[in-house]
Coordinates of C-alpha atoms and ligand atoms in Angstrom, one line a residue:
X1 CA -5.4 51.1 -166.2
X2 CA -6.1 52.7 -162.9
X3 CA -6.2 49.6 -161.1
X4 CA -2.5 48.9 -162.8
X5 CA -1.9 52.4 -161.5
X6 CA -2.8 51.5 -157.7
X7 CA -1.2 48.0 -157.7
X8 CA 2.3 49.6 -158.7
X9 CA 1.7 52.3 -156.3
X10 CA 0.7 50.0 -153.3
X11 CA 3.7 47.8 -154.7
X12 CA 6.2 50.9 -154.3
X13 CA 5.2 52.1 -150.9
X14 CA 5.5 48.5 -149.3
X15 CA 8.8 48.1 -150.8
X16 CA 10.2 51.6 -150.1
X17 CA 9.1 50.8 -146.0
X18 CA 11.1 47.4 -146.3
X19 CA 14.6 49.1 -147.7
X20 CA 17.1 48.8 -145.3
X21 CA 19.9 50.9 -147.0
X22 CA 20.3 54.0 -149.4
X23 CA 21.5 51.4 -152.1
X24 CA 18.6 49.4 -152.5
X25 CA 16.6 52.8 -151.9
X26 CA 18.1 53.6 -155.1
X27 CA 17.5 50.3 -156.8
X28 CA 13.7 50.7 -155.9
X29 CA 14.0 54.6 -157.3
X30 CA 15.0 53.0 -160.7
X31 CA 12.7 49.9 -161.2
X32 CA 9.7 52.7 -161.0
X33 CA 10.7 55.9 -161.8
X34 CA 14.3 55.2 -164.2
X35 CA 13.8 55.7 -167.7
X36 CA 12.0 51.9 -167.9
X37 CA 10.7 51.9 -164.9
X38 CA 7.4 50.7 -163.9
X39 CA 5.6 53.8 -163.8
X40 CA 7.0 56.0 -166.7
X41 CA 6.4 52.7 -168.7
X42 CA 2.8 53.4 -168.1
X43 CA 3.2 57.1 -169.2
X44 CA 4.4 55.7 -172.4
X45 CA 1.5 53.9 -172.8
X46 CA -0.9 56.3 -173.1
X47 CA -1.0 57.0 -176.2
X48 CA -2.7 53.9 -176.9
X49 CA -5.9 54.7 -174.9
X50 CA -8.3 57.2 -176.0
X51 CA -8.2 61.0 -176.6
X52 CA -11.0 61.4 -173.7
X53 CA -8.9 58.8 -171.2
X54 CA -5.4 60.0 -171.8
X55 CA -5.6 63.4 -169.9
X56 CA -6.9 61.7 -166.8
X57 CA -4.8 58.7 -166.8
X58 CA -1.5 60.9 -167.7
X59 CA -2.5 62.6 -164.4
X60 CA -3.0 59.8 -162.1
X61 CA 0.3 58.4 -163.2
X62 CA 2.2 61.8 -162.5
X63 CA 0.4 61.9 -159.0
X64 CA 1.3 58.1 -158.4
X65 CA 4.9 59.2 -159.2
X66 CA 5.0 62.3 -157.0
X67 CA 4.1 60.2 -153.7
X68 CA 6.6 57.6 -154.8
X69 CA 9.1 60.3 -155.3
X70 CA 8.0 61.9 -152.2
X71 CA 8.1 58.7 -149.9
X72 CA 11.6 57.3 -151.6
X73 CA 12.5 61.1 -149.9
X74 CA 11.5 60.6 -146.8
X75 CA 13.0 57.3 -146.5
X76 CA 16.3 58.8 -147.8
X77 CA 16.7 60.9 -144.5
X78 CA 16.0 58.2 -142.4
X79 CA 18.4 56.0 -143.7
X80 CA 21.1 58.5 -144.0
X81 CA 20.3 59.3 -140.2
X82 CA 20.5 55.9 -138.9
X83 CA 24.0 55.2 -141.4
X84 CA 25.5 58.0 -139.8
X85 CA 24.6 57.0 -136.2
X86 CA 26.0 53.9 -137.2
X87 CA 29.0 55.1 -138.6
X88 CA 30.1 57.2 -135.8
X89 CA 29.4 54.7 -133.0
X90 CA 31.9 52.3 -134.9
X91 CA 34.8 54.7 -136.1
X92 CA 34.3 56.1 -132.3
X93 CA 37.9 56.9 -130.3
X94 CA 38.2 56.3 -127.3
X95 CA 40.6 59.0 -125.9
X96 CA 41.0 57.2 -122.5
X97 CA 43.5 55.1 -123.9
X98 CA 47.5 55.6 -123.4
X99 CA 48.7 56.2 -126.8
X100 CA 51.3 54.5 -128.2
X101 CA 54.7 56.3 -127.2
X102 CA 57.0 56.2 -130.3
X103 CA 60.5 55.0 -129.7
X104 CA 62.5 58.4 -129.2
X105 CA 66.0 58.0 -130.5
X106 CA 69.2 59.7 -128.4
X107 CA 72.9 61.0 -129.0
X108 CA 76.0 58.5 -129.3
X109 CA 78.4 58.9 -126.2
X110 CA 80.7 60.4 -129.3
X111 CA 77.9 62.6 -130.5
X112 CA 77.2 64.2 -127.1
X113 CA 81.1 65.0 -126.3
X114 CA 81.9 66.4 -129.3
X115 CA 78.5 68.4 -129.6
X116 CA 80.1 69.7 -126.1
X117 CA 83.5 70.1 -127.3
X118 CA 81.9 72.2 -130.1
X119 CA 79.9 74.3 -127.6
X120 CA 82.6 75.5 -125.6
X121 CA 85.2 76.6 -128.8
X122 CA 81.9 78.6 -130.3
X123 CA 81.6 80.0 -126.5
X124 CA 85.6 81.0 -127.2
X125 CA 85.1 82.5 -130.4
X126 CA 85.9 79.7 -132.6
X127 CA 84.1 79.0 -135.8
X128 CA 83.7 75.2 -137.4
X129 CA 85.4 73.9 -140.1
X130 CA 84.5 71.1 -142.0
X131 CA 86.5 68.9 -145.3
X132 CA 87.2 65.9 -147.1
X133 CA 87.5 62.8 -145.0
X134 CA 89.9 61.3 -148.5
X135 CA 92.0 63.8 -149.1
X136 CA 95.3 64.8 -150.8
X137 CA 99.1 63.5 -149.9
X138 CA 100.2 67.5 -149.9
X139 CA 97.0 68.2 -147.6
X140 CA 97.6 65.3 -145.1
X141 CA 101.4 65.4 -144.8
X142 CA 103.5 67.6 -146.6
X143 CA 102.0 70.8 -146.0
X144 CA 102.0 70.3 -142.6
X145 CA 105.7 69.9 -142.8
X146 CA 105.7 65.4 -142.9
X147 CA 109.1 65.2 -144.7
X148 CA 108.9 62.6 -147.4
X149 CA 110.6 59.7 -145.3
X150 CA 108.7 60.4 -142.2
X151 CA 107.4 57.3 -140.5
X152 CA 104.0 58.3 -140.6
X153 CA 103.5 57.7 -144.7
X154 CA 104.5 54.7 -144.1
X155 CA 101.6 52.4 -145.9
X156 CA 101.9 50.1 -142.1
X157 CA 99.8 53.5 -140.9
X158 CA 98.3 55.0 -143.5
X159 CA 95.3 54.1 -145.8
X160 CA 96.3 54.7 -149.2
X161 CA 93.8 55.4 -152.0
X162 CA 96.6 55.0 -154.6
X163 CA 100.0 56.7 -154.9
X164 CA 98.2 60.8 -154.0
X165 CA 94.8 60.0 -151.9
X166 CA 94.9 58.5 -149.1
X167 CA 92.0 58.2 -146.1
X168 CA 93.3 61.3 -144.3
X169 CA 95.3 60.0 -140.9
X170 CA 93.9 63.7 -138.7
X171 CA 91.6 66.5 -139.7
X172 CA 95.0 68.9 -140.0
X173 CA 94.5 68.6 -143.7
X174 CA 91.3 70.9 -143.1
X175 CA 93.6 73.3 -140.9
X176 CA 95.8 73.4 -144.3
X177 CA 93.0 74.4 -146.5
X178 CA 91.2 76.9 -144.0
X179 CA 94.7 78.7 -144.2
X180 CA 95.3 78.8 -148.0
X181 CA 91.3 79.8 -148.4
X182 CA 91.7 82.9 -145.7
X183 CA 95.0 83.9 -145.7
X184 CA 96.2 86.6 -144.9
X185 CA 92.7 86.9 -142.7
X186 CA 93.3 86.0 -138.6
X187 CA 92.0 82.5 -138.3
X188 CA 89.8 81.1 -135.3
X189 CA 88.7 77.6 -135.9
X190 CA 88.0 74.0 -134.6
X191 CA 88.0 70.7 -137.6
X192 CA 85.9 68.0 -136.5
X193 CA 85.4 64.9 -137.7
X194 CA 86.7 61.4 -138.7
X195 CA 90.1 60.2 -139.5
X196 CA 91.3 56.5 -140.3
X197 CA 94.8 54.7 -139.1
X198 CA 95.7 51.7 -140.7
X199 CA 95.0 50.1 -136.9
X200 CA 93.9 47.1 -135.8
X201 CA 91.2 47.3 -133.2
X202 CA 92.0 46.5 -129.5
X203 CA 90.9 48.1 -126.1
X204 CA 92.6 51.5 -127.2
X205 CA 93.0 51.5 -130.8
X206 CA 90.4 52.0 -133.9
X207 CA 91.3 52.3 -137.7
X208 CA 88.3 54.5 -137.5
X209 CA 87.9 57.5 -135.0
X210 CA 87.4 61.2 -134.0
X211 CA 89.5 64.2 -133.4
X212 CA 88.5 68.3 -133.0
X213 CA 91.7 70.2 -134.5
X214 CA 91.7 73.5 -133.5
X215 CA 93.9 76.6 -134.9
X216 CA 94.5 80.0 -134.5
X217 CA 96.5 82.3 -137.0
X218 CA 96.8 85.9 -136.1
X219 CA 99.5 88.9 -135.5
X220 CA 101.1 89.1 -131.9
X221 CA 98.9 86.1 -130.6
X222 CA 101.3 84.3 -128.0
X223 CA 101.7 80.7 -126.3
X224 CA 100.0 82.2 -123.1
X225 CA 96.7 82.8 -125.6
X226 CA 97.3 79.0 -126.4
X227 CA 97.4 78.0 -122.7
X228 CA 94.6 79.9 -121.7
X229 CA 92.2 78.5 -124.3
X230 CA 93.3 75.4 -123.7
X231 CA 92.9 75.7 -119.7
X232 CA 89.3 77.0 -120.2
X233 CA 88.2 74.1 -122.5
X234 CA 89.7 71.5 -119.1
X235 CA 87.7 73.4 -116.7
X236 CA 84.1 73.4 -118.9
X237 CA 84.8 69.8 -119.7
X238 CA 85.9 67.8 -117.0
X239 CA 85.1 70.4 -114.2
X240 CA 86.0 74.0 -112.6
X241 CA 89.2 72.4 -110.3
X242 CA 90.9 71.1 -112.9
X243 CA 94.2 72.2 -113.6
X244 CA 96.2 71.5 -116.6
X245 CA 100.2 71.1 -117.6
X246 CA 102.1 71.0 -120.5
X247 CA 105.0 68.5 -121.3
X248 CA 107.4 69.4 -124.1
X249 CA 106.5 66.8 -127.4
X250 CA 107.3 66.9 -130.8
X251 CA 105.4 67.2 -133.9
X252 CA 106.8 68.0 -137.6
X253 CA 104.1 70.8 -137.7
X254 CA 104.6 72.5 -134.3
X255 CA 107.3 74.0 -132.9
X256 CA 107.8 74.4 -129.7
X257 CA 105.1 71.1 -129.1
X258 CA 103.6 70.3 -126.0
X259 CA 101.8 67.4 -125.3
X260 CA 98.8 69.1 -122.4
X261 CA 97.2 66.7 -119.5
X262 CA 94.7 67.9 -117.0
X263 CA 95.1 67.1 -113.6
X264 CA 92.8 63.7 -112.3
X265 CA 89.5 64.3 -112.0
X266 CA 89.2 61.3 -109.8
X267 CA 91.6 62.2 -107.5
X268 CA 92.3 65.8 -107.9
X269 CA 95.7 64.9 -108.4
X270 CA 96.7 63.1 -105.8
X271 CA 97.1 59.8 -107.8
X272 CA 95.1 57.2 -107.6
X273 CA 94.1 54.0 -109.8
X274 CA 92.3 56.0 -112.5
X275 CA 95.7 58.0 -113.2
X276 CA 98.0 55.3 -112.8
X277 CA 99.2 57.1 -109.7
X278 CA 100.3 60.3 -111.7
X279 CA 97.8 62.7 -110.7
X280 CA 97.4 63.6 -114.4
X281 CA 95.5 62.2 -117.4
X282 CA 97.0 63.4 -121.0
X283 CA 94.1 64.8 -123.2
X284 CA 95.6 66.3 -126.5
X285 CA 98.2 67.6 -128.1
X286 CA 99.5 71.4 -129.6
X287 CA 102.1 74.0 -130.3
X288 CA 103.2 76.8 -131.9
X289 CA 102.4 76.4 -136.0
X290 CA 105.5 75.5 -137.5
X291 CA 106.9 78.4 -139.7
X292 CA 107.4 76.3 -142.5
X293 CA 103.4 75.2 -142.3
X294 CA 102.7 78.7 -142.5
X295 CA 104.8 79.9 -145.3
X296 CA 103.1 77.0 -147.6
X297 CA 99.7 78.3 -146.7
X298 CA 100.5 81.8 -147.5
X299 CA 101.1 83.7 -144.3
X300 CA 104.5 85.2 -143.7
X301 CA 105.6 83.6 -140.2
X302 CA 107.6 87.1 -139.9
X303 CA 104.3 88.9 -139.4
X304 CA 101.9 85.8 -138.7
X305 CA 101.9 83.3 -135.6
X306 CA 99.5 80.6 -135.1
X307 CA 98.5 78.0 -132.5
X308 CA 97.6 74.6 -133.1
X309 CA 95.7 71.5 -130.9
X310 CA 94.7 68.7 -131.3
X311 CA 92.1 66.5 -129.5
X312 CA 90.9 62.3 -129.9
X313 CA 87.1 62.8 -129.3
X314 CA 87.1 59.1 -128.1
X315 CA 89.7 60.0 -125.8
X316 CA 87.6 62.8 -124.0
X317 CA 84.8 60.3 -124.1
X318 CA 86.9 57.5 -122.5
X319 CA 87.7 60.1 -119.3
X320 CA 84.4 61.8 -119.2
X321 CA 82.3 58.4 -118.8
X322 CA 85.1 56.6 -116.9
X323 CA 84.9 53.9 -120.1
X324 CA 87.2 51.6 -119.8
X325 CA 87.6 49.9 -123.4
X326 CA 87.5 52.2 -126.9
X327 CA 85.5 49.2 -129.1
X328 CA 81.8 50.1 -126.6
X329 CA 81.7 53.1 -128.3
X330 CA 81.6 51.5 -132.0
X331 CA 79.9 47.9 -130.9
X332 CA 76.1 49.7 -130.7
X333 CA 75.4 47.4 -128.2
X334 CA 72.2 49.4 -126.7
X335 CA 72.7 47.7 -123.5
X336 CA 75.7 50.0 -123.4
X337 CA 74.5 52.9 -125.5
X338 CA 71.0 53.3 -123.5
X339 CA 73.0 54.7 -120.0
X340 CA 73.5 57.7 -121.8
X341 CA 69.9 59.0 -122.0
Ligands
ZN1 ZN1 93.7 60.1 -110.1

């Protein structure tokens, strides 16, 4: 038995040199030491050799298995060693090259303006108000004083829902239901957002565009309040020499209306191409609130006056960039898009 002993021994050490990776370390670990390996086999044995043999047999075996256990150990360390060498010199960066630079998306002509419009009303005071983009017949027309024949329901204009919702034609539905939420409260605010015309697209129309309402509703405020707002928000947009003037207009929810241009910011006035010769560029409407607007809100026009404009963010966009045709803002050509960085 003790040669068997030193043949398996021999056999394990030569083997456990050879292995290459922890796996077949652990393969080796099994055929003589597992439960039916080679060497405990042999432990199992003894009991058919003799009561004199078995004690020193049973402790050759055990030392046999110690320095296989002992050698499988050593080997263990080396291999782990070299597998970790390994395994770092392949998953190894290398941080001297560029990174990839993600695509960084930026704002929409639109976006910018009215982000800027937005700026300089807060700067004033203003707060933002937001609502429905389908909204009610009342809200879109008749509280704002759109008698029931005026040309503006007609369906050539508007986009009807059915018979009471319609795609609302200006944010002055949100005006409406700012003033029945806070009245009798003094109101400050600009609505931005979309509104939809029943137009077919060309260089200067969209079925689909922007506008920032704004409104103010408060005791003793005055058309000079109006005028100075509104001569503030010219200079911070389209520079600190412009001036601005008011023609008289007409809208069925101001009175008196005024339709407000700023002077050219081309030519400072003195006409040129960009103008049409006039000097002046028109940039939005406004007037005084209509009593009748305010009495169906909830504010008593005896004690209450309010001020209302009225901006197309497109519009400002057009001027600001010197654009010349409204459908490069919603074609998303990036050829166009990309020269506003
Ligand atoms: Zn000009």
């Amino acid at each position: 038995m003790q040669d068997q002993i030193d043949k398996i021994l021999t056999q394990a050490m030569e083997k456990i040199k050879q292995v290459e990776n922890s796996k077949l370390l652990d393969e080796i670990r099994v055929q003589f030491l597992g439960k039916k390996g080679e060497l405990t086999s042999l432990l199992k044995n003894l009991g058919s050799l003799s009561a004199e043999l078995r004690p020193k047999m049973g402790a050759l075996v055990n030392e046999a298995k110690q320095k296989v256990e002992a050698e499988i150990e050593k080997m263990k360390q080396i291999i782990i060693a070299e597998e970790m060498k390994m395994k770092f010199s392949t998953e190894r960066i290398d941080v001297t090259l560029p990174g990839r630079v993600p695509k960084r998306g930026y704002k929409h002509p639109l976006r910018i303006v009215q982000d800027e419009i937005e700026e300089i009303f807060l700067g004033m005071g203003f707060e933002i108000a937001e609502g429905p983009e389908i909204d009610t017949d009342y809200h879109n027309f008749k509280a704002l004083n759109f008698g029931d024949d005026h040309p503006a329901r007609d369906e050539q204009d508007t986009l009807y829902i059915d018979d009471n919702l319609l795609m609302r034609t200006h944010t002055s539905p949100v005006q409406v239901r700012t003033m029945q939420q806070k009245h009798p409260d003094p109101i400050r605010v600009i609505c931005p957002g979309r509104v939809f015309r029943r137009d077919t697209i060309d260089a200067t129309h969209s079925p689909q565009f922007h506008q920032v309402e704004g409104l103010i509703v408060d005791k003793g405020v005055r058309f000079s309040d109006l005028i100075g707002v509104l001569k503030l928000f010219a200079q911070k947009m389209f520079g600190q020499d412009r001036e601005i003037r008011l023609r008289p207009s007409f809208f069925p929810f101001t009175e008196p209306s005024a339709e407000v241009d700023v002077s050219c910011m081309m030519c400072g006035g003195q006409g040129c191409s960009f103008c049409g010769k006039t000097g002046w560029l028109e940039i939005l409407g406004s007037g005084a609130v209509h009593p009748n607007v305010l009495k169906m809100s909830g504010y008593d026009p005896e004690i209450y006056t309010g001020y209302a404009f009225g901006m197309g963010v497109e519009r400002i966009a057009l001027l600001k960039y010197r654009i010349n045709d409204i459908r490069l803002l919603f074609e998303n050509d990036v050829r166009f898009l990309h020269q506003f960085k």
